[in-house]
PDB file of C-alpha atoms in Angstrom:
ATOM      1  CA  MET A   1     -43.459 -54.109  44.129  1.00  0.00           C
ATOM      2  CA  ASP A   2     -43.909 -50.507  44.699  1.00  0.00           C
ATOM      3  CA  ALA A   3     -41.834 -49.359  47.536  1.00  0.00           C
ATOM      4  CA  HIS A   4     -42.677 -46.305  49.868  1.00  0.00           C
ATOM      5  CA  PHE A   5     -39.870 -44.870  52.243  1.00  0.00           C
ATOM      6  CA  LEU A   6     -41.380 -43.049  55.040  1.00  0.00           C
ATOM      7  CA  PRO A   7     -40.079 -41.644  58.600  1.00  0.00           C
ATOM      8  CA  ILE A   8     -41.771 -42.431  61.531  1.00  0.00           C
ATOM      9  CA  SER A   9     -43.448 -39.115  61.885  1.00  0.00           C
ATOM     10  CA  ARG A  10     -45.610 -39.477  58.440  1.00  0.00           C
ATOM     11  CA  VAL A  11     -46.642 -43.141  58.795  1.00  0.00           C
ATOM     12  CA  ARG A  12     -50.515 -42.115  59.206  1.00  0.00           C
ATOM     13  CA  GLN A  13     -52.254 -45.522  58.725  1.00  0.00           C
ATOM     14  CA  ALA A  14     -51.268 -49.260  59.050  1.00  0.00           C
ATOM     15  CA  PRO A  15     -50.130 -50.237  55.478  1.00  0.00           C
ATOM     16  CA  SER A  16     -50.691 -53.775  54.293  1.00  0.00           C
ATOM     17  CA  VAL A  17     -46.898 -54.263  54.632  1.00  0.00           C
ATOM     18  CA  ALA A  18     -44.412 -52.741  56.595  1.00  0.00           C
ATOM     19  CA  VAL A  19     -40.472 -53.042  56.807  1.00  0.00           C
ATOM     20  CA  VAL A  20     -39.273 -51.118  60.024  1.00  0.00           C
ATOM     21  CA  VAL A  21     -35.416 -50.677  59.502  1.00  0.00           C
ATOM     22  CA  ASP A  22     -32.867 -49.548  62.128  1.00  0.00           C
ATOM     23  CA  VAL A  23     -29.511 -50.447  61.148  1.00  0.00           C
ATOM     24  CA  MET A  24     -27.923 -48.910  64.123  1.00  0.00           C
ATOM     25  CA  ARG A  25     -28.358 -50.325  66.217  1.00  0.00           C
ATOM     26  CA  ALA A  26     -31.775 -51.830  67.303  1.00  0.00           C
ATOM     27  CA  TYR A  27     -32.270 -54.507  64.591  1.00  0.00           C
ATOM     28  CA  THR A  28     -29.063 -55.525  64.391  1.00  0.00           C
ATOM     29  CA  VAL A  29     -29.157 -56.156  68.135  1.00  0.00           C
ATOM     30  CA  ALA A  30     -32.491 -58.033  68.053  1.00  0.00           C
ATOM     31  CA  ALA A  31     -30.981 -60.369  65.380  1.00  0.00           C
ATOM     32  CA  TRP A  32     -28.266 -61.032  67.709  1.00  0.00           C
ATOM     33  CA  ALA A  33     -30.409 -61.611  70.418  1.00  0.00           C
ATOM     34  CA  PHE A  34     -32.153 -64.198  68.811  1.00  0.00           C
ATOM     35  CA  ALA A  35     -28.959 -65.831  67.310  1.00  0.00           C
ATOM     36  CA  ARG A  36     -28.031 -65.710  71.300  1.00  0.00           C
ATOM     37  CA  GLY A  37     -31.023 -67.889  72.009  1.00  0.00           C
ATOM     38  CA  ALA A  38     -33.811 -65.264  72.748  1.00  0.00           C
ATOM     39  CA  GLU A  39     -37.355 -66.770  72.284  1.00  0.00           C
ATOM     40  CA  LYS A  40     -38.886 -63.593  71.444  1.00  0.00           C
ATOM     41  CA  ILE A  41     -38.352 -59.574  72.152  1.00  0.00           C
ATOM     42  CA  VAL A  42     -41.318 -57.638  73.200  1.00  0.00           C
ATOM     43  CA  LEU A  43     -41.332 -53.987  71.625  1.00  0.00           C
ATOM     44  CA  ALA A  44     -41.900 -51.478  74.590  1.00  0.00           C
ATOM     45  CA  GLU A  45     -43.593 -48.158  74.229  1.00  0.00           C
ATOM     46  CA  SER A  46     -41.440 -46.669  76.876  1.00  0.00           C
ATOM     47  CA  ALA A  47     -38.568 -47.311  79.407  1.00  0.00           C
ATOM     48  CA  ALA A  48     -40.977 -47.214  81.944  1.00  0.00           C
ATOM     49  CA  ASP A  49     -43.220 -49.839  80.440  1.00  0.00           C
ATOM     50  CA  ALA A  50     -40.263 -51.965  80.035  1.00  0.00           C
ATOM     51  CA  LEU A  51     -39.218 -51.702  83.439  1.00  0.00           C
ATOM     52  CA  ALA A  52     -42.951 -52.597  84.331  1.00  0.00           C
ATOM     53  CA  LEU A  53     -43.200 -55.960  81.841  1.00  0.00           C
ATOM     54  CA  THR A  54     -39.818 -57.296  83.522  1.00  0.00           C
ATOM     55  CA  GLY A  55     -41.648 -56.616  87.433  1.00  0.00           C
ATOM     56  CA  ARG A  56     -44.576 -58.461  86.411  1.00  0.00           C
ATOM     57  CA  HIS A  57     -42.412 -61.271  84.725  1.00  0.00           C
ATOM     58  CA  PRO A  58     -38.714 -61.930  86.527  1.00  0.00           C
ATOM     59  CA  GLY A  59     -37.535 -64.120  84.252  1.00  0.00           C
ATOM     60  CA  TRP A  60     -37.701 -61.367  81.213  1.00  0.00           C
ATOM     61  CA  VAL A  61     -34.582 -59.130  80.787  1.00  0.00           C
ATOM     62  CA  ALA A  62     -34.849 -55.652  79.706  1.00  0.00           C
ATOM     63  CA  LEU A  63     -32.363 -53.654  77.240  1.00  0.00           C
ATOM     64  CA  LYS A  64     -32.344 -50.103  76.673  1.00  0.00           C
ATOM     65  CA  ASP A  65     -30.541 -47.541  74.538  1.00  0.00           C
ATOM     66  CA  GLY A  66     -27.674 -45.746  75.999  1.00  0.00           C
ATOM     67  CA  PRO A  67     -25.388 -46.050  79.079  1.00  0.00           C
ATOM     68  CA  PRO A  68     -26.174 -48.889  81.423  1.00  0.00           C
ATOM     69  CA  ALA A  69     -29.249 -47.758  83.954  1.00  0.00           C
ATOM     70  CA  PRO A  70     -30.983 -49.333  86.945  1.00  0.00           C
ATOM     71  CA  GLY A  71     -33.154 -52.261  86.304  1.00  0.00           C
ATOM     72  CA  PHE A  72     -32.030 -52.472  82.535  1.00  0.00           C
ATOM     73  CA  ASP A  73     -29.954 -56.009  82.361  1.00  0.00           C
ATOM     74  CA  LEU A  74     -28.166 -54.984  78.759  1.00  0.00           C
ATOM     75  CA  VAL A  75     -27.576 -52.039  76.514  1.00  0.00           C
ATOM     76  CA  ASN A  76     -28.661 -51.734  72.611  1.00  0.00           C
ATOM     77  CA  SER A  77     -24.983 -52.885  71.492  1.00  0.00           C
ATOM     78  CA  PRO A  78     -24.153 -55.807  69.547  1.00  0.00           C
ATOM     79  CA  GLY A  79     -20.876 -56.395  70.276  1.00  0.00           C
ATOM     80  CA  LEU A  80     -21.701 -55.983  74.309  1.00  0.00           C
ATOM     81  CA  LEU A  81     -24.969 -58.655  73.298  1.00  0.00           C
ATOM     82  CA  ARG A  82     -22.836 -61.136  71.355  1.00  0.00           C
ATOM     83  CA  SER A  83     -21.676 -62.600  74.392  1.00  0.00           C
ATOM     84  CA  ALA A  84     -24.785 -62.907  76.240  1.00  0.00           C
ATOM     85  CA  ASP A  85     -26.578 -66.125  77.006  1.00  0.00           C
ATOM     86  CA  LEU A  86     -30.022 -65.512  76.225  1.00  0.00           C
ATOM     87  CA  SER A  87     -31.368 -69.052  76.336  1.00  0.00           C
ATOM     88  CA  GLY A  88     -34.955 -69.368  76.156  1.00  0.00           C
ATOM     89  CA  ARG A  89     -35.233 -65.831  77.567  1.00  0.00           C
ATOM     90  CA  THR A  90     -37.822 -63.174  76.733  1.00  0.00           C
ATOM     91  CA  VAL A  91     -35.882 -59.702  76.048  1.00  0.00           C
ATOM     92  CA  VAL A  92     -37.967 -56.554  76.276  1.00  0.00           C
ATOM     93  CA  GLN A  93     -36.425 -53.998  73.915  1.00  0.00           C
ATOM     94  CA  LYS A  94     -36.896 -49.910  74.312  1.00  0.00           C
ATOM     95  CA  THR A  95     -34.831 -47.708  71.722  1.00  0.00           C
ATOM     96  CA  THR A  96     -35.235 -44.187  70.592  1.00  0.00           C
ATOM     97  CA  ALA A  97     -36.307 -44.986  66.983  1.00  0.00           C
ATOM     98  CA  GLY A  98     -36.317 -48.644  66.244  1.00  0.00           C
ATOM     99  CA  THR A  99     -38.666 -49.695  68.573  1.00  0.00           C
ATOM    100  CA  VAL A 100     -40.999 -46.527  68.152  1.00  0.00           C
ATOM    101  CA  GLY A 101     -41.039 -47.572  64.510  1.00  0.00           C
ATOM    102  CA  ALA A 102     -42.796 -50.677  64.800  1.00  0.00           C
ATOM    103  CA  LEU A 103     -45.109 -49.589  67.313  1.00  0.00           C
ATOM    104  CA  ALA A 104     -46.153 -47.132  64.714  1.00  0.00           C
ATOM    105  CA  VAL A 105     -46.966 -49.406  62.223  1.00  0.00           C
ATOM    106  CA  LYS A 106     -48.244 -52.281  64.915  1.00  0.00           C
ATOM    107  CA  HIS A 107     -51.779 -53.019  63.178  1.00  0.00           C
ATOM    108  CA  ALA A 108     -50.177 -53.642  59.636  1.00  0.00           C
ATOM    109  CA  PRO A 109     -50.906 -57.529  58.797  1.00  0.00           C
ATOM    110  CA  LEU A 110     -47.332 -57.867  58.441  1.00  0.00           C
ATOM    111  CA  VAL A 111     -44.536 -55.869  60.004  1.00  0.00           C
ATOM    112  CA  LEU A 112     -41.003 -57.018  59.368  1.00  0.00           C
ATOM    113  CA  CYS A 113     -37.789 -55.216  61.667  1.00  0.00           C
ATOM    114  CA  ALA A 114     -34.594 -55.699  59.685  1.00  0.00           C
ATOM    115  CA  GLY A 115     -31.197 -54.279  58.943  1.00  0.00           C
ATOM    116  CA  PHE A 116     -28.303 -55.657  56.990  1.00  0.00           C
ATOM    117  CA  VAL A 117     -27.603 -58.375  59.175  1.00  0.00           C
ATOM    118  CA  VAL A 118     -30.656 -59.968  57.841  1.00  0.00           C
ATOM    119  CA  ALA A 119     -31.441 -57.875  54.656  1.00  0.00           C
ATOM    120  CA  GLU A 120     -31.624 -61.075  52.569  1.00  0.00           C
ATOM    121  CA  ALA A 121     -33.940 -63.009  54.317  1.00  0.00           C
ATOM    122  CA  THR A 122     -36.612 -59.837  54.983  1.00  0.00           C
ATOM    123  CA  ALA A 123     -36.036 -59.673  50.780  1.00  0.00           C
ATOM    124  CA  ARG A 124     -36.845 -63.542  50.359  1.00  0.00           C
ATOM    125  CA  VAL A 125     -40.423 -62.849  52.542  1.00  0.00           C
ATOM    126  CA  LEU A 126     -41.134 -60.011  50.665  1.00  0.00           C
ATOM    127  CA  ARG A 127     -40.389 -61.927  47.107  1.00  0.00           C
ATOM    128  CA  ALA A 128     -42.597 -65.082  48.297  1.00  0.00           C
ATOM    129  CA  GLY A 129     -45.454 -62.959  49.055  1.00  0.00           C
ATOM    130  CA  GLY A 130     -45.525 -61.212  45.948  1.00  0.00           C
ATOM    131  CA  TYR A 131     -46.455 -58.278  47.355  1.00  0.00           C
ATOM    132  CA  GLU A 132     -47.913 -55.143  45.556  1.00  0.00           C
ATOM    133  CA  GLU A 133     -46.984 -52.767  48.021  1.00  0.00           C
ATOM    134  CA  VAL A 134     -44.315 -52.203  50.593  1.00  0.00           C
ATOM    135  CA  THR A 135     -43.944 -49.230  52.935  1.00  0.00           C
ATOM    136  CA  PHE A 136     -40.481 -49.470  54.740  1.00  0.00           C
ATOM    137  CA  VAL A 137     -40.258 -47.035  57.712  1.00  0.00           C
ATOM    138  CA  VAL A 138     -36.828 -45.395  57.823  1.00  0.00           C
ATOM    139  CA  THR A 139     -36.439 -44.856  61.477  1.00  0.00           C
ATOM    140  CA  GLY A 140     -33.271 -43.081  62.135  1.00  0.00           C
ATOM    141  CA  GLU A 141     -33.167 -39.037  62.201  1.00  0.00           C
ATOM    142  CA  ASP A 142     -36.798 -38.462  61.082  1.00  0.00           C
ATOM    143  CA  GLY A 143     -35.995 -40.407  57.731  1.00  0.00           C
ATOM    144  CA  ARG A 144     -32.642 -38.734  57.196  1.00  0.00           C
ATOM    145  CA  ALA A 145     -30.415 -41.257  58.778  1.00  0.00           C
ATOM    146  CA  ASP A 146     -29.025 -42.786  55.497  1.00  0.00           C
ATOM    147  CA  GLU A 147     -27.813 -45.976  57.295  1.00  0.00           C
ATOM    148  CA  ASP A 148     -31.332 -47.169  57.324  1.00  0.00           C
ATOM    149  CA  LEU A 149     -32.665 -45.659  53.960  1.00  0.00           C
ATOM    150  CA  ALA A 150     -29.641 -47.054  52.223  1.00  0.00           C
ATOM    151  CA  CYS A 151     -30.524 -50.654  54.046  1.00  0.00           C
ATOM    152  CA  ALA A 152     -34.443 -50.009  52.877  1.00  0.00           C
ATOM    153  CA  GLU A 153     -33.177 -49.194  49.570  1.00  0.00           C
ATOM    154  CA  TYR A 154     -30.834 -52.194  49.274  1.00  0.00           C
ATOM    155  CA  ILE A 155     -33.897 -54.557  50.651  1.00  0.00           C
ATOM    156  CA  ALA A 156     -36.240 -52.994  48.157  1.00  0.00           C
ATOM    157  CA  HIS A 157     -34.160 -53.545  45.107  1.00  0.00           C
ATOM    158  CA  ARG A 158     -33.278 -57.365  46.454  1.00  0.00           C
ATOM    159  CA  ALA A 159     -37.041 -57.570  46.898  1.00  0.00           C
ATOM    160  CA  THR A 160     -38.219 -56.447  43.687  1.00  0.00           C
ATOM    161  CA  GLY A 161     -35.310 -58.709  41.464  1.00  0.00           C
ATOM    162  CA  PRO A 162     -32.522 -57.794  39.221  1.00  0.00           C
ATOM    163  CA  ASP A 163     -34.614 -56.588  36.733  1.00  0.00           C
ATOM    164  CA  THR A 164     -36.454 -53.729  38.484  1.00  0.00           C
ATOM    165  CA  THR A 165     -34.732 -50.734  40.389  1.00  0.00           C
ATOM    166  CA  ALA A 166     -36.337 -49.719  43.070  1.00  0.00           C
ATOM    167  CA  ALA A 167     -36.683 -45.983  43.981  1.00  0.00           C
ATOM    168  CA  THR A 168     -34.033 -43.772  45.590  1.00  0.00           C
ATOM    169  CA  ALA A 169     -34.479 -41.101  47.493  1.00  0.00           C
ATOM    170  CA  THR A 170     -31.653 -38.656  48.224  1.00  0.00           C
ATOM    171  CA  GLY A 171     -32.769 -36.557  51.110  1.00  0.00           C
ATOM    172  CA  PRO A 172     -35.348 -37.133  54.009  1.00  0.00           C
ATOM    173  CA  ALA A 173     -37.233 -40.394  53.423  1.00  0.00           C
ATOM    174  CA  THR A 174     -40.649 -39.299  51.355  1.00  0.00           C
ATOM    175  CA  GLU A 175     -43.184 -41.459  49.833  1.00  0.00           C
ATOM    176  CA  THR A 176     -41.990 -42.855  46.450  1.00  0.00           C
ATOM    177  CA  ALA A 177     -44.116 -44.954  44.006  1.00  0.00           C
ATOM    178  CA  GLY A 178     -41.994 -47.727  43.576  1.00  0.00           C
ATOM    179  CA  ALA A 179     -45.640 -63.699  54.278  1.00  0.00           C
ATOM    180  CA  PRO A 180     -46.983 -66.498  53.437  1.00  0.00           C
ATOM    181  CA  GLY A 181     -44.262 -69.340  53.049  1.00  0.00           C
ATOM    182  CA  ALA A 182     -42.818 -68.463  55.994  1.00  0.00           C
ATOM    183  CA  THR A 183     -42.416 -70.483  59.550  1.00  0.00           C
ATOM    184  CA  THR A 184     -41.568 -68.612  63.135  1.00  0.00           C
ATOM    185  CA  GLY A 185     -39.317 -70.173  65.789  1.00  0.00           C
ATOM    186  CA  PRO A 186     -36.360 -69.859  67.918  1.00  0.00           C
ATOM    187  CA  ALA A 187     -33.261 -68.617  65.664  1.00  0.00           C
ATOM    188  CA  THR A 188     -29.984 -70.917  65.797  1.00  0.00           C
ATOM    189  CA  ASP A 189     -26.685 -68.966  66.741  1.00  0.00           C
ATOM    190  CA  THR A 190     -24.801 -68.421  63.873  1.00  0.00           C
ATOM    191  CA  THR A 191     -20.664 -68.423  64.411  1.00  0.00           C
ATOM    192  CA  THR A 192     -19.342 -68.524  60.750  1.00  0.00           C
ATOM    193  CA  ALA A 193     -17.387 -65.703  59.050  1.00  0.00           C
ATOM    194  CA  PRO A 194     -19.417 -62.343  58.481  1.00  0.00           C
ATOM    195  CA  GLY A 195     -21.005 -62.730  54.874  1.00  0.00           C
ATOM    196  CA  SER A 196     -20.834 -66.191  55.086  1.00  0.00           C
ATOM    197  CA  THR A 197     -24.694 -66.340  53.804  1.00  0.00           C
ATOM    198  CA  THR A 198     -24.118 -64.200  50.983  1.00  0.00           C
ATOM    199  CA  ASP A 199     -22.240 -64.507  47.521  1.00  0.00           C
ATOM    200  CA  ARG A 200     -19.661 -62.274  45.880  1.00  0.00           C
ATOM    201  CA  ALA A 201     -22.035 -60.798  43.350  1.00  0.00           C
ATOM    202  CA  THR A 202     -24.698 -60.134  45.864  1.00  0.00           C
ATOM    203  CA  THR A 203     -21.427 -58.868  48.047  1.00  0.00           C
ATOM    204  CA  ASP A 204     -20.654 -56.440  45.345  1.00  0.00           C
ATOM    205  CA  ARG A 205     -23.994 -55.270  44.357  1.00  0.00           C
ATOM    206  CA  ALA A 206     -24.859 -54.049  48.499  1.00  0.00           C
ATOM    207  CA  ALA A 207     -21.077 -52.401  48.483  1.00  0.00           C
ATOM    208  CA  PRO A 208     -22.562 -48.906  47.519  1.00  0.00           C
ATOM    209  CA  TYR A 209     -25.752 -49.234  50.050  1.00  0.00           C
ATOM    210  CA  LEU A 210     -22.976 -50.387  52.667  1.00  0.00           C
ATOM    211  CA  ARG A 211     -20.518 -47.913  52.267  1.00  0.00           C
ATOM    212  CA  ARG A 212     -23.142 -44.896  52.518  1.00  0.00           C
ATOM    213  CA  ALA A 213     -23.878 -46.590  56.002  1.00  0.00           C
ATOM    214  CA  ALA A 214     -20.350 -46.559  57.050  1.00  0.00           C
ATOM    215  CA  ALA A 215     -20.427 -42.858  56.414  1.00  0.00           C
ATOM    216  CA  SER A 216     -23.442 -42.170  57.895  1.00  0.00           C
ATOM    217  CA  ARG A 217     -23.849 -39.796  61.297  1.00  0.00           C
ATOM    218  CA  ALA A 218     -24.780 -43.073  63.208  1.00  0.00           C
ATOM    219  CA  ALA A 219     -21.952 -44.767  62.325  1.00  0.00           C
ATOM    220  CA  VAL A 220     -19.231 -41.559  62.987  1.00  0.00           C
ATOM    221  CA  GLU A 221     -21.223 -40.955  66.314  1.00  0.00           C
ATOM    222  CA  LEU A 222     -20.867 -45.047  67.149  1.00  0.00           C
ATOM    223  CA  ALA A 223     -16.936 -44.948  65.952  1.00  0.00           C
ATOM    224  CA  THR A 224     -15.820 -42.192  67.897  1.00  0.00           C
ATOM    225  CA  GLY A 225     -17.683 -42.757  71.531  1.00  0.00           C
ATOM    226  CA  ILE A 226     -20.559 -39.875  71.054  1.00  0.00           C
ATOM    227  CA  ARG A 227     -23.272 -42.367  71.614  1.00  0.00           C
ATOM    228  CA  GLU A 228     -22.929 -44.267  74.999  1.00  0.00           C
ATOM    229  CA  GLY A 229     -23.579 -47.550  75.909  1.00  0.00           C
ATOM    230  CA  ALA A 230     -21.484 -48.786  72.432  1.00  0.00           C
ATOM    231  CA  HIS A 231     -18.723 -51.106  71.573  1.00  0.00           C
ATOM    232  CA  ALA A 232     -15.927 -50.658  69.487  1.00  0.00           C
ATOM    233  CA  ASP A 233     -17.107 -53.458  66.860  1.00  0.00           C
ATOM    234  CA  ASP A 234     -20.763 -51.833  67.118  1.00  0.00           C
ATOM    235  CA  VAL A 235     -20.041 -50.369  63.492  1.00  0.00           C
ATOM    236  CA  ALA A 236     -18.783 -53.180  61.869  1.00  0.00           C
ATOM    237  CA  LEU A 237     -21.469 -55.641  63.471  1.00  0.00           C
ATOM    238  CA  CYS A 238     -24.352 -53.688  61.924  1.00  0.00           C
ATOM    239  CA  LEU A 239     -22.771 -53.576  58.423  1.00  0.00           C
ATOM    240  CA  GLU A 240     -22.076 -57.457  58.176  1.00  0.00           C
ATOM    241  CA  LEU A 241     -24.431 -58.336  55.204  1.00  0.00           C
ATOM    242  CA  ASP A 242     -26.530 -60.932  55.835  1.00  0.00           C
ATOM    243  CA  ARG A 243     -25.164 -62.637  59.117  1.00  0.00           C
ATOM    244  CA  PHE A 244     -28.032 -64.485  59.941  1.00  0.00           C
ATOM    245  CA  PRO A 245     -30.471 -66.441  57.455  1.00  0.00           C
ATOM    246  CA  PHE A 246     -33.597 -65.337  59.680  1.00  0.00           C
ATOM    247  CA  ALA A 247     -35.771 -62.245  58.893  1.00  0.00           C
ATOM    248  CA  MET A 248     -38.010 -60.942  62.017  1.00  0.00           C
ATOM    249  CA  ALA A 249     -41.730 -60.757  62.361  1.00  0.00           C
ATOM    250  CA  ALA A 250     -43.654 -58.257  64.704  1.00  0.00           C
ATOM    251  CA  THR A 251     -47.332 -59.234  65.582  1.00  0.00           C
ATOM    252  CA  LEU A 252     -49.497 -58.358  68.486  1.00  0.00           C
ATOM    253  CA  GLU A 253     -49.877 -60.819  71.244  1.00  0.00           C
ATOM    254  CA  ASP A 254     -52.042 -59.699  73.709  1.00  0.00           C
ATOM    255  CA  GLY A 255     -51.416 -56.212  73.423  1.00  0.00           C
ATOM    256  CA  LEU A 256     -47.840 -56.523  73.102  1.00  0.00           C
ATOM    257  CA  MET A 257     -45.846 -56.147  70.042  1.00  0.00           C
ATOM    258  CA  VAL A 258     -43.548 -59.155  70.005  1.00  0.00           C
ATOM    259  CA  LEU A 259     -40.631 -59.813  67.604  1.00  0.00           C
ATOM    260  CA  ARG A 260     -39.913 -63.258  66.491  1.00  0.00           C
ATOM    261  CA  PRO A 261     -38.131 -65.126  63.929  1.00  0.00           C
ATOM    262  CA  HIS A 262     -39.207 -65.457  60.607  1.00  0.00           C
ATOM    263  CA  THR A 263     -37.874 -67.951  58.496  1.00  0.00           C
ATOM    264  CA  PRO A 264     -38.978 -68.314  54.621  1.00  0.00           C
ATOM    265  CA  HIS A 265     -39.469 -71.539  53.201  1.00  0.00           C
TER     266      HIS A 265
END
């Protein structure tokens, strides 16, 4: 598998397979929303579009980055979301980078959205598909967010198998030379301890990538309160390796980019 690591700004055309990575916090939050019972997540183009959608669909709930705002029911924080009851609900999500990255590749035949919490499930989809080329969209800081790049590189490594080393970028995400068999549907909440779906060997392999993410600018800003709409547990929750057993796939449905849980066989 040839893995390409690109920032959003360098996505020029729809790749055949795209993995959009936002660890802190869009796709950690999305995974928690599914675990809390959400049926689907609509990825909105703008905050105004999110509010327009919930205005037309009174049962839907809106979620955004930053502090609470009028019209929005939730903020983009796994720590604040983990106690919410979203059973059967549709969530409309708008974030600074994660949703933008998915919309940039909305015409790709396969779009997976990922963070560390669904890393192995995402890698399983890629392994099962046997794809020759995969583009990882590193959403944060125009490709410089080390938590996103570390996660993308880790998923690429897991997808290529133990005998193949995925390419590693040291600066902004750049082009680097280097699903079938799945079902979609509502996710089931997971109440087991962090890392419960991961064996010790996998945890050890992931450790260098997780350390990079823990030292990233986003992690520091969340931990020190610079970013609004955050919970004290957000960083730890974003670094829970393989917390959930499902991947997440986004597809166009009636003109909207819709994210759903995606479980490889």
